[in-house]
Amino acid sequence: MSDRSCPNCGAALPELLAHARMVNCEFCGASVVLDDAVLRQAGEAGEMLDAPELIGLGRSVQLPSGLFRASGHVRYDYGRGHWDEYHGDLDGELVWVSVDEGDVVLQRPMTAPANAGRALFRIGALLTLIDGDYSCTEVNSAKATAFRGQLPEPVAIGDTHLYANFTGARGELVSGEIWDGGVAWYRGAWIDPFDVRAA
Amino acid sequence: MTGTVKSIDCTNCGAGLDVLGGGRVVVKVCSYCGAALDASDAYRVIEVYDKVKRPPSPFSLGQTGTIDGVEFTIIGTISKSERDGGDFWNWVDHMLYSPTHGYGWLTVEDGHLLFTRKVRDWPLGGFVTSHRVEMSEVPPSSTWRGQRYKYFATSEWRTDFVEGEFNWRPKRGARGTTVTMMPGGAASNMLAFVQGPEEREVEVTRYCPEAAEAFGIAPPQRIGTHPLQPFEAMEGSWFYKAFFGGMAGLAAVLALVSLLVQPAPVTLYDGPGNAVPEVMTFDVDRVDRPVTLNFRHAISNAWSELGITVIAPDGTPVADTFRSVSFYSGRDSEGTWTEGSRSTALGFRPPQTGTFQVQIEVEGESRGARREPLRVMAQTGRTNPVWAALAALGFGLAFVWVATQRFRHRLLRWHGSDWSED
Amino acid sequence: MVMRLIVVAASVSVLAGSGWASWSGMGLVSRDTGAAVAATSVRSGSAGGGLGRFRVK
């Protein structure tokens, strides 16, 4: 346990990881944001309903590229279903792993492509990158409905984000995300769910 | 919410339907009225497929089973067919869903059960199209996850029946092309490059007989050999190999021994055919084996007839007959040709031991053939190794049959491959 | 087990049979030999007998 306490209820918070900027209080359910070493509450951490999970917080899984231990978990709901994103350590590197009904993608941030605006966020849109052309295969909007653990940046629970997935000529994956106040792009490496094993 | 089983009422016919799949299901085809409902738009009716008989399958919607440690639910059924000239194939694909491992297929093809799933790590060579296959002079190959896959077949299929939930929009009548590849030696899976009406996918398929028990159905009757069917040695292979090998060896030894145990032939006469002595003799010392006389008359483009008399030691004739010899040769546009034979033989069973007499006379001839060299040989105590040799051959073939099971099974597995040099 | 017994029994019979046939020179005796045949043979001057070509004088 650290010496930090929840600004909402005063309960002790877990030891904060070096990269953590947002953490949930397990006692009162508050979302706690770290702003220049000052802790403040920023809403609620949301309700995380029980669902079967391939990856879980705090338990290590062996991926083909290394040992992954999730320290943060965000759930995105798109109405008929949800997917999960886990943030954590993969053999010393901080990455996000997205798990969407068996589609496991290891995501590494990339610089936003030039002229990457909302126009790209429609099915069939062509995205040209250094390594080739990508076609937009999926667009949807989802709401971050809950998070647990520690995240590297604040995520507004309840905010809706717009997502677009792009597929390259050889099945390579790129994804883009737009929300109120931000844009993020990732290169995705697909992981066979059957290659995710308990460590 | 993924993971819980909901129910909805069909917006077309009102029937209560279980929702079995996850959030990525985009269409649900009602089992009762055939309406395709848009799962992403309040199950609005997209189109209605009129009544088509559900294809026979041992599996049904809603069944669950564990494959590779993961529990899957059958959420949809599609039947496909392919027609190529006079040939017709059809099979049933069942869409599977697992909350943790996503979607897959359980296929029933001629009673063989297969488990298929989509993979996003495509081979280095990229997607293989049927066009690439046609243009290729040698069977194309792909390397995937460190293994080399050889071209197997191209399938131009058509969707015939649709029921249940899917994570894309299948349509009855939709067509597609799938190029399949399989490792050349032992094959634990096949790669399929699926080009559907809208997108292309790479799938990996493995043989899955354990799905029967996993889903609680009786294993269907298998027809033929599936390309992925693993080899099963026949019961007692090692025994039959050892046994037939040993018997072939024994029979070969028997043939060899019987060949060598014969006394050497004796030359009774070797000279011009018009100077044969009146009587020649030879001795026979056993009656349980035949005696053969062999004649060789070195004629060319001629014929001759040899009158032969063989008399036993007690004076009774054992043979009083003739043999014809004719030999012709020439040359034509295709090369040299020959017809007939210069050799002939006569065999008899000796009634007694003792000295036998042989009289030879050239009774007929063409154009002076008589004077050509004539050789007469006698061989007593004859055996006939041919029978033992045939038995050795038979046992040898039986050995080869058992010893080549695995190879023959591989030939059967690859029998469905449609690669042709053009 | 039964199958193996049947195969062994049949194979041994074949081996024994072929061995006996080889050993006793079966198949080498010409049809036109033997005391009975030789006695009834009418060789000179007419057709018949032997395995050669049918002679026409």
XYZ file of C-alpha atoms in Angstrom:
678
model
C 0.000 0.000 0.000
C 1.192 3.476 -0.774
C 0.839 6.562 1.299
C -1.668 8.007 -1.110
C -5.323 7.988 -0.158
C -8.494 8.342 -2.135
C -9.579 11.989 -2.265
C -13.182 10.846 -2.088
C -13.326 8.401 0.765
C -9.863 8.485 2.263
C -9.185 4.791 1.763
C -5.595 3.816 1.021
C -4.768 3.556 -2.664
C -2.511 0.806 -4.033
C 1.150 1.533 -4.865
C 1.048 3.748 -7.953
C 3.061 2.605 -10.942
C 5.441 5.124 -12.518
C 3.239 5.593 -15.591
C -0.095 5.749 -13.772
C -2.192 8.843 -14.322
C -5.561 7.383 -13.414
C -6.510 4.822 -10.854
C -9.770 3.523 -9.389
C -10.595 3.364 -5.726
C -11.874 -0.097 -4.953
C -13.648 1.012 -1.855
C -15.836 3.845 -3.084
C -15.663 3.321 -6.867
C -14.222 6.745 -7.574
C -12.072 7.532 -10.555
C -8.885 9.202 -9.282
C -6.708 11.255 -11.597
C -3.103 12.205 -10.857
C -2.520 15.796 -11.892
C 1.026 17.003 -11.208
C 1.361 14.764 -8.176
C -2.024 15.925 -6.885
C -4.798 13.365 -6.645
C -8.275 14.474 -7.505
C -11.495 12.659 -8.122
C -12.775 12.681 -11.710
C -16.084 10.889 -11.686
C -16.803 7.250 -11.086
C -14.894 4.212 -12.314
C -18.082 2.647 -13.649
C -19.665 -0.740 -13.299
C -17.645 -3.606 -14.695
C -20.040 -6.520 -15.184
C -18.744 -10.044 -14.858
C -17.883 -11.602 -18.189
C -15.556 -14.412 -19.288
C -12.133 -12.907 -19.916
C -9.188 -14.187 -21.883
C -6.900 -11.727 -20.097
C -7.456 -10.353 -16.622
C -6.046 -7.731 -14.308
C -3.150 -8.794 -12.207
C -2.632 -12.208 -13.823
C 0.160 -12.750 -16.300
C -0.438 -14.343 -19.675
C 2.159 -15.700 -22.093
C 1.881 -14.119 -25.515
C 4.039 -15.147 -28.485
C 5.953 -11.871 -28.062
C 6.473 -12.134 -24.322
C 4.968 -12.160 -20.876
C 2.132 -9.651 -20.445
C 0.836 -8.489 -17.116
C -2.169 -6.148 -17.204
C -2.255 -3.384 -14.646
C -5.150 -1.445 -16.123
C -8.397 -2.469 -17.793
C -10.961 -0.353 -19.685
C -14.245 -1.709 -20.980
C -15.829 -0.204 -24.088
C -19.467 -0.843 -24.785
C -20.913 -0.491 -28.286
C -24.479 -1.393 -27.482
C -24.799 -5.006 -28.509
C -21.562 -5.970 -26.885
C -18.305 -4.794 -25.483
C -14.592 -5.171 -25.867
C -11.809 -4.836 -23.334
C -8.507 -3.021 -23.443
C -5.736 -3.909 -21.092
C -2.717 -1.761 -20.371
C 0.390 -3.300 -18.931
C 3.924 -4.527 -19.177
C 5.086 -6.771 -22.005
C 8.666 -7.775 -21.184
C 9.496 -4.233 -20.057
C 7.469 -2.359 -22.684
C 4.189 -0.620 -21.889
C 1.497 -1.617 -24.373
C -2.234 -1.842 -24.801
C -3.816 -5.185 -25.667
C -7.298 -5.071 -27.096
C -9.499 -8.152 -26.717
C -12.713 -8.188 -28.740
C -14.551 -11.494 -28.807
C -11.475 -13.523 -29.645
C -9.760 -10.817 -31.686
C -6.643 -10.054 -29.655
C -4.539 -7.152 -30.909
C -1.312 -5.882 -29.401
C -1.349 -2.140 -29.934
C 1.579 0.211 -30.075
C 1.034 3.920 -30.499
C 1.985 5.433 -33.825
C 2.097 9.048 -34.950
C -1.172 10.152 -36.482
C -1.015 9.919 -40.287
C -0.941 13.169 -42.201
C -4.431 14.451 -43.042
C -5.952 11.889 -40.723
C -9.332 13.385 -40.067
C -12.867 12.188 -39.695
C -13.048 11.646 -43.440
C -11.050 8.478 -42.988
C -13.550 7.138 -40.515
C -15.861 5.471 -43.036
C -15.886 1.970 -44.443
C -13.789 1.690 -47.574
C -11.742 4.829 -46.925
C -8.159 4.493 -48.107
C -5.322 5.230 -45.721
C -1.890 5.498 -47.257
C 1.066 4.853 -44.992
C 4.756 4.349 -45.617
C 4.377 0.597 -45.649
C 1.376 0.463 -47.933
C -2.307 1.094 -48.361
C -4.883 0.287 -45.750
C -8.609 0.050 -46.209
C -11.078 0.985 -43.505
C -12.971 -2.193 -42.670
C -14.874 -1.152 -39.591
C -16.191 1.999 -37.983
C -18.073 2.138 -34.744
C -18.550 4.310 -31.736
C -18.223 2.991 -28.248
C -18.483 4.293 -24.754
C -15.861 3.694 -22.097
C -18.156 2.313 -19.427
C -15.745 1.199 -16.740
C -12.139 0.862 -15.822
C -10.128 -0.894 -13.180
C -6.517 -0.716 -12.123
C -4.110 1.981 -13.271
C -4.094 3.720 -16.636
C -1.359 5.785 -18.317
C -3.764 8.590 -19.191
C -7.165 9.706 -17.946
C -10.131 8.083 -19.651
C -13.468 9.826 -19.273
C -15.928 7.173 -18.249
C -19.163 7.733 -20.112
C -17.564 9.549 -23.026
C -18.200 8.208 -26.509
C -15.222 7.575 -28.798
C -15.270 6.975 -32.533
C -13.141 4.076 -33.745
C -11.990 2.973 -37.145
C -10.106 -0.240 -37.993
C -7.941 -0.462 -41.097
C -6.630 -3.588 -42.768
C -3.544 -3.723 -44.994
C -2.975 -5.850 -48.076
C -1.477 -8.649 -45.991
C -3.874 -8.435 -43.065
C -1.864 -5.870 -41.085
C -3.918 -3.761 -38.673
C -4.053 -0.057 -37.914
C -6.663 1.629 -35.765
C -7.618 5.204 -35.164
C -9.628 6.745 -32.364
C -11.263 10.149 -32.034
C -12.882 11.556 -28.932
C -13.729 14.868 -27.390
C -10.331 16.248 -26.732
C -8.095 13.729 -28.407
C -6.973 11.540 -31.243
C -4.927 8.354 -31.063
C -3.560 5.980 -33.670
C -2.155 2.522 -33.139
C -0.407 -0.149 -35.125
C -1.901 -3.501 -34.254
C -0.276 -6.902 -34.187
C -2.857 -9.644 -34.202
C -2.453 -12.359 -31.625
C -4.079 -15.741 -32.062
C -6.362 -16.184 -29.013
C -5.232 -19.790 -28.867
C -1.684 -18.490 -28.397
C -2.656 -16.660 -25.200
C -1.789 -18.988 -22.365
C -1.858 -18.667 -18.616
C 1.623 -17.941 -17.358
C -24.200 -7.962 -23.014
C -21.734 -10.553 -24.218
C -21.919 -13.840 -22.387
C -25.572 -13.904 -21.415
C -28.253 -15.674 -23.451
C -30.989 -13.297 -24.464
C -34.201 -13.872 -26.353
C -35.809 -11.757 -29.025
C -38.954 -12.100 -31.057
C -38.515 -12.361 -34.805
C -39.630 -9.052 -36.275
C -41.044 -10.894 -39.263
C -42.992 -13.791 -37.807
C -42.922 -13.165 -34.049
C -41.255 -16.459 -33.140
C -39.165 -16.399 -29.993
C -35.476 -16.769 -30.839
C -32.521 -17.317 -28.540
C -29.621 -14.958 -29.121
C -26.569 -17.168 -28.847
C -23.696 -15.138 -30.264
C -21.810 -12.100 -29.066
C -21.873 -8.417 -29.864
C -20.149 -8.886 -33.198
C -23.086 -10.805 -34.635
C -24.514 -8.664 -37.433
C -27.293 -10.796 -38.846
C -29.676 -13.397 -37.470
C -31.688 -15.552 -39.829
C -34.898 -16.787 -38.242
C -35.123 -20.581 -38.131
C -38.866 -20.497 -38.626
C -39.631 -17.975 -41.334
C -36.223 -17.543 -42.965
C -36.113 -13.788 -42.396
C -32.633 -12.244 -42.205
C -32.708 -9.723 -39.351
C -30.177 -6.926 -38.934
C -28.710 -7.396 -35.467
C -27.119 -3.959 -35.591
C -30.437 -2.264 -36.375
C -33.054 -3.559 -33.917
C -33.366 -6.787 -35.948
C -34.971 -5.013 -38.863
C -35.897 -7.438 -41.653
C -33.285 -7.326 -44.416
C -34.778 -9.989 -46.624
C -36.750 -13.191 -46.261
C -35.446 -16.490 -47.592
C -38.298 -18.750 -48.558
C -38.541 -22.194 -47.115
C -35.614 -24.400 -47.988
C -35.065 -27.688 -46.287
C -32.521 -27.543 -43.540
C -29.493 -29.592 -44.593
C -28.984 -32.780 -42.622
C -26.349 -32.386 -39.959
C -25.724 -34.136 -36.672
C -25.346 -30.682 -35.045
C -28.010 -28.140 -34.196
C -28.176 -24.529 -33.038
C -27.527 -23.983 -29.361
C -25.386 -27.054 -28.793
C -22.204 -26.459 -26.833
C -18.925 -28.304 -26.784
C -15.309 -27.827 -25.771
C -12.641 -27.781 -28.464
C -8.983 -27.196 -27.586
C -10.008 -26.316 -24.058
C -12.463 -23.624 -25.143
C -16.233 -23.886 -24.897
C -18.021 -23.006 -28.115
C -21.714 -22.629 -28.890
C -23.200 -23.408 -32.289
C -24.909 -20.196 -33.324
C -25.469 -20.568 -37.062
C -25.751 -23.051 -39.928
C -24.786 -22.569 -43.561
C -24.785 -25.167 -46.257
C -22.647 -24.718 -49.331
C -22.231 -26.652 -52.527
C -19.971 -26.810 -55.512
C -20.688 -28.103 -58.978
C -17.828 -28.788 -61.402
C -18.885 -30.466 -64.611
C -20.555 -33.646 -63.540
C -19.207 -33.560 -60.003
C -21.178 -32.242 -57.076
C -20.044 -31.656 -53.506
C -21.884 -30.184 -50.566
C -21.086 -29.568 -46.951
C -22.450 -27.847 -43.866
C -20.634 -25.129 -41.893
C -21.776 -24.344 -38.363
C -20.784 -20.944 -36.987
C -19.279 -21.244 -33.517
C -18.974 -18.595 -30.814
C -16.919 -18.335 -27.638
C -16.887 -15.138 -25.531
C -13.134 -15.473 -24.989
C -11.945 -16.975 -28.289
C -14.447 -15.486 -30.678
C -15.874 -17.084 -33.772
C -15.070 -20.200 -35.730
C -16.571 -22.951 -37.840
C -17.466 -26.569 -37.300
C -17.784 -28.197 -40.716
C -19.408 -31.510 -41.593
C -18.177 -32.791 -44.941
C -19.005 -36.380 -45.968
C -19.136 -37.288 -42.314
C -15.717 -35.748 -41.580
C -15.675 -33.097 -38.837
C -13.417 -30.068 -39.191
C -12.675 -27.048 -36.980
C -11.863 -23.815 -38.778
C -10.977 -20.357 -37.580
C -9.908 -17.089 -39.126
C -6.317 -15.969 -38.714
C -5.003 -12.491 -39.316
C -1.342 -13.365 -39.612
C -1.303 -13.972 -43.339
C 1.528 -15.867 -45.055
C 4.387 -13.765 -46.372
C 3.316 -14.328 -49.949
C -0.003 -12.672 -49.190
C -3.449 -13.745 -50.268
C -3.536 -16.489 -52.895
C -6.184 -15.920 -55.541
C -7.547 -18.470 -57.984
C -6.059 -16.268 -60.666
C -2.608 -16.705 -59.219
C -3.200 -20.446 -59.223
C -4.224 -20.460 -62.875
C -1.238 -18.394 -63.932
C 1.216 -20.511 -62.024
C 3.230 -23.112 -63.895
C 3.961 -25.132 -60.788
C 1.597 -25.703 -57.857
C 1.782 -22.504 -55.792
C 2.947 -22.749 -52.213
C 2.757 -20.552 -49.130
C 4.836 -20.466 -46.001
C 2.818 -19.865 -42.846
C 4.094 -19.990 -39.269
C 7.251 -21.686 -40.410
C 5.598 -24.435 -42.429
C 5.335 -24.801 -46.167
C 1.880 -25.370 -47.625
C 1.360 -26.795 -51.107
C -1.559 -25.953 -53.360
C -4.426 -28.374 -52.895
C -7.552 -27.237 -54.715
C -9.718 -24.317 -55.796
C -13.346 -24.450 -54.838
C -16.050 -22.299 -56.453
C -18.832 -22.590 -53.948
C -22.361 -21.335 -53.566
C -24.329 -20.697 -50.377
C -27.516 -22.749 -50.375
C -28.997 -22.451 -46.902
C -28.612 -19.944 -44.067
C -29.945 -20.103 -40.519
C -28.933 -18.501 -37.227
C -26.346 -15.852 -36.325
C -23.239 -14.698 -38.130
C -20.597 -12.017 -37.713
C -20.946 -11.029 -41.374
C -23.846 -11.046 -43.845
C -24.205 -14.382 -45.650
C -26.742 -14.462 -48.444
C -28.413 -17.456 -49.989
C -27.075 -17.841 -53.509
C -23.889 -15.898 -52.789
C -20.836 -17.320 -54.472
C -17.195 -17.344 -53.544
C -13.867 -18.936 -54.286
C -11.638 -20.690 -51.814
C -8.065 -21.753 -52.554
C -6.807 -24.413 -50.171
C -3.257 -25.423 -49.350
C -1.877 -28.283 -47.309
C 1.600 -29.330 -46.130
C 3.040 -32.039 -48.362
C 4.025 -34.588 -45.744
C 2.160 -35.100 -42.512
C -0.505 -32.397 -42.415
C -2.133 -31.249 -39.208
C -4.047 -28.415 -40.839
C -4.937 -26.727 -44.100
C -4.885 -23.065 -45.097
C -7.868 -21.636 -46.928
C -7.828 -18.344 -48.810
C -11.503 -17.419 -48.900
C -12.660 -14.812 -51.382
C -16.273 -14.029 -50.623
C -18.544 -11.460 -52.240
C -17.299 -8.712 -49.956
C -14.049 -9.553 -48.320
C -11.161 -11.961 -48.229
C -10.075 -14.004 -45.292
C -7.413 -16.535 -44.437
C -8.612 -19.487 -42.411
C -6.925 -22.492 -40.900
C -8.727 -25.821 -40.676
C -7.883 -28.943 -38.731
C -9.420 -32.391 -38.542
C -11.632 -32.546 -35.467
C -13.239 -35.966 -34.889
C -13.390 -35.202 -31.166
C -16.113 -32.632 -31.866
C -18.634 -35.466 -31.962
C -18.082 -36.417 -28.364
C -17.501 -32.810 -27.341
C -20.932 -31.754 -28.598
C -22.622 -34.950 -27.548
C -23.544 -36.368 -30.937
C -22.950 -39.768 -32.483
C -19.913 -39.708 -34.791
C -21.260 -39.534 -38.360
C -20.436 -42.197 -40.929
C -17.364 -41.051 -42.858
C -17.272 -41.379 -46.619
C -13.906 -41.593 -48.309
C -10.655 -40.160 -47.067
C -10.512 -36.479 -46.145
C -7.343 -34.565 -47.068
C -6.699 -33.931 -43.375
C -7.630 -37.379 -42.150
C -4.753 -38.677 -40.065
C -3.163 -41.964 -40.965
C -4.206 -44.963 -38.907
C -2.125 -48.084 -39.371
C -4.184 -51.226 -39.830
C -4.442 -53.493 -36.848
C -1.449 -55.797 -36.665
C 0.651 -53.950 -39.238
C 3.941 -54.961 -37.704
C 2.834 -58.578 -37.654
C 1.764 -58.646 -41.292
C 4.908 -56.876 -42.424
C 7.121 -59.337 -40.593
C 5.056 -62.303 -41.661
C 4.769 -61.502 -45.360
C 8.381 -60.427 -45.481
C 9.428 -63.701 -43.944
C 7.186 -65.735 -46.223
C 8.476 -63.892 -49.290
C 12.000 -64.692 -48.186
C 11.173 -68.352 -47.591
C 9.471 -68.666 -50.951
C 12.418 -67.004 -52.668
C 14.797 -69.404 -50.985
C 12.583 -72.305 -52.060
C 12.630 -71.047 -55.638
C 16.389 -70.646 -55.590
C 17.020 -74.028 -54.035
C 14.716 -75.783 -56.454
C 16.505 -74.017 -59.304
C 19.936 -75.108 -58.112
C 19.085 -78.648 -57.119
C 18.537 -79.700 -60.737
C 21.311 -81.595 -62.460
C 22.948 -79.679 -65.281
C 21.564 -80.265 -68.774
C 23.399 -82.737 -70.972
C 24.079 -81.999 -74.638
C 23.027 -85.000 -76.713
C 23.911 -83.530 -80.083
C 25.229 -80.277 -81.474
C 25.856 -80.222 -85.211
C 24.243 -79.934 -88.645
C 20.575 -80.845 -88.691
C 21.107 -83.377 -91.487
C 23.716 -85.385 -89.563
C 21.846 -86.304 -86.431
C 22.762 -89.784 -85.157
C 19.981 -92.312 -85.467
C 19.703 -92.845 -81.736
C 20.885 -90.768 -78.760
C 20.717 -91.874 -75.146
C 20.591 -90.333 -71.708
C 20.189 -91.695 -68.196
C 17.377 -90.968 -65.804
C 17.856 -91.782 -62.132
C 14.582 -90.652 -60.576
C 10.952 -90.961 -61.589
C 9.443 -88.276 -59.325
C 10.539 -85.364 -61.494
C 10.034 -84.710 -65.225
C 12.672 -84.820 -67.931
C 12.852 -82.105 -70.561
C 14.421 -82.205 -73.976
C 15.367 -78.881 -75.441
C 15.926 -78.342 -79.159
C 17.495 -75.399 -80.888
C 17.554 -75.282 -84.679
C 19.484 -72.230 -85.890
C 17.378 -71.507 -88.967
C 16.747 -68.124 -90.505
C 13.645 -67.117 -92.399
C 12.645 -70.711 -92.568
C 10.722 -73.392 -90.761
C 11.435 -76.935 -89.839
C 9.620 -79.798 -88.224
C 11.353 -82.165 -85.863
C 9.946 -85.636 -85.436
C 10.760 -86.865 -81.945
C 10.565 -90.352 -80.470
C 11.498 -91.100 -76.879
C 11.715 -94.705 -75.755
C 11.827 -95.846 -72.132
C 14.428 -98.350 -70.932
C 11.847 -101.162 -71.236
C 11.222 -100.334 -74.905
C 7.855 -98.594 -74.613
C 7.573 -95.272 -76.400
C 7.077 -92.418 -74.022
C 6.743 -89.844 -76.763
C 6.101 -90.114 -80.483
C 5.353 -86.618 -81.715
C 6.810 -83.597 -83.456
C 7.757 -80.035 -82.796
C 7.737 -77.107 -85.210
C 10.341 -74.413 -85.337
C 10.055 -71.268 -87.397
C 12.044 -68.112 -87.340
C 11.755 -65.049 -89.548
C 13.352 -61.655 -89.313
C 13.510 -58.548 -91.352
C 13.684 -54.831 -91.329
C 10.997 -52.266 -91.876
C 10.389 -48.590 -91.252
C 10.282 -49.140 -87.491
C 13.493 -51.177 -87.279
C 14.294 -54.879 -87.210
C 11.622 -57.409 -86.415
C 11.627 -61.078 -85.600
C 8.873 -63.650 -85.572
C 8.854 -67.121 -84.083
C 11.506 -68.962 -82.151
C 14.455 -71.205 -82.900
C 13.901 -73.180 -79.708
C 11.323 -75.749 -78.738
C 11.000 -78.251 -75.907
C 9.339 -81.446 -74.895
C 8.840 -82.672 -71.362
C 7.788 -86.083 -70.106
C 7.401 -88.007 -66.873
C 9.896 -90.940 -66.832
C 8.064 -94.188 -66.085
C 11.281 -95.925 -64.993
C 14.841 -95.146 -64.201
C 17.484 -96.247 -66.651
C 18.729 -95.400 -70.108
C 16.269 -93.655 -72.424
C 16.594 -93.418 -76.192
C 15.800 -90.383 -78.326
C 15.337 -90.358 -82.088
C 15.215 -87.034 -83.934
C 14.392 -86.560 -87.603
C 13.945 -83.316 -89.485
C 10.749 -84.289 -91.232
C 9.804 -81.041 -92.850
C 11.663 -77.944 -93.742
C 11.725 -74.953 -95.977
C 14.521 -74.221 -98.359
C 17.284 -76.333 -96.954
C 16.714 -75.457 -93.344
C 17.504 -79.039 -92.348
C 21.237 -78.625 -92.608
C 21.380 -75.705 -90.237
C 22.947 -76.372 -86.812
C 20.743 -78.335 -84.465
C 21.398 -78.714 -80.755
C 19.623 -81.298 -78.608
C 19.899 -81.177 -74.799
C 18.381 -83.305 -72.078
C 17.819 -82.262 -68.496
C 16.593 -84.782 -65.966
C 15.282 -84.284 -62.432
C 13.575 -81.040 -63.449
C 12.022 -78.770 -60.919
C 9.883 -75.758 -61.739
C 11.011 -72.802 -59.626
C 8.306 -70.641 -61.178
C 5.682 -71.676 -58.635
C 7.796 -70.799 -55.634
C 8.912 -67.630 -57.372
C 5.287 -66.665 -57.960
C 4.547 -67.312 -54.318
C 7.536 -65.139 -53.379
C 6.191 -62.432 -55.643
C 2.740 -62.724 -54.119
C 4.050 -62.508 -50.572
C 6.338 -59.699 -51.617
C 3.392 -57.749 -52.991
C 1.461 -58.363 -49.793
C 4.442 -57.051 -47.827
C 4.681 -53.971 -50.037
C 0.947 -53.389 -49.639
C 1.210 -53.343 -45.858
C 4.499 -51.448 -45.842
C 3.102 -48.691 -48.098
C -0.064 -48.035 -46.106
C 1.071 -44.612 -44.997
C 2.156 -43.680 -48.487
C -1.084 -44.942 -50.016
C -3.061 -43.049 -47.378
C -1.235 -39.884 -48.381
C -2.110 -40.530 -52.019
C -5.742 -40.890 -51.006
C -5.557 -37.688 -49.007
C -4.228 -35.806 -52.006
C -6.614 -37.464 -54.404
C -8.978 -34.499 -54.213
C -6.318 -32.063 -55.360
C -7.224 -30.466 -58.654
C -3.814 -29.322 -59.833
C -3.292 -30.012 -63.515
C -0.378 -29.002 -65.659
C -2.559 -26.745 -67.786
C -6.615 -62.412 -33.996
C -8.915 -64.575 -36.074
C -7.901 -62.633 -39.155
C -4.238 -63.256 -38.490
C -4.849 -66.960 -38.058
C -6.723 -67.136 -41.328
C -3.984 -65.228 -43.135
C -1.245 -67.396 -41.650
C -3.090 -70.615 -42.497
C -3.769 -69.516 -46.071
C -0.211 -68.280 -46.567
C 1.379 -71.425 -45.242
C -0.851 -73.460 -47.563
C 0.217 -71.368 -50.506
C 3.870 -71.690 -49.581
C 3.586 -75.426 -49.088
C 1.631 -75.854 -52.302
C 3.960 -73.770 -54.396
C 6.945 -75.433 -52.829
C 5.618 -78.862 -53.669
C 4.715 -77.757 -57.216
C 8.175 -76.367 -57.777
C 9.917 -79.300 -56.188
C 8.064 -81.849 -58.288
C 8.495 -79.939 -61.549
C 4.803 -79.373 -62.123
C 3.890 -77.826 -65.479
C 6.865 -79.110 -67.436
C 5.289 -82.270 -68.827
C 4.025 -81.897 -72.401
C 0.522 -82.972 -73.218
C 1.677 -85.144 -76.079
C 3.900 -87.432 -74.030
C 3.242 -90.497 -71.937
C 2.996 -94.172 -72.838
C -0.737 -94.037 -73.611
C -0.448 -91.047 -75.923
C 2.636 -92.359 -77.621
C 0.955 -95.676 -78.328
C -1.921 -94.101 -80.198
C 0.152 -91.581 -82.052
C -0.026 -91.701 -85.824
C 2.844 -89.501 -86.732
C 4.021 -90.028 -90.271
C 1.969 -88.990 -93.192
C -1.064 -87.405 -91.614
C -2.203 -84.520 -89.548
C -2.725 -84.669 -85.824
C -0.610 -85.222 -82.767
C 1.998 -82.917 -81.325
C 1.916 -79.296 -80.589
C 3.392 -78.051 -83.782
C 1.771 -76.487 -86.739
C -0.948 -78.443 -88.435
C 0.851 -80.110 -91.337
C -0.610 -80.324 -94.750
C 1.268 -82.481 -97.138
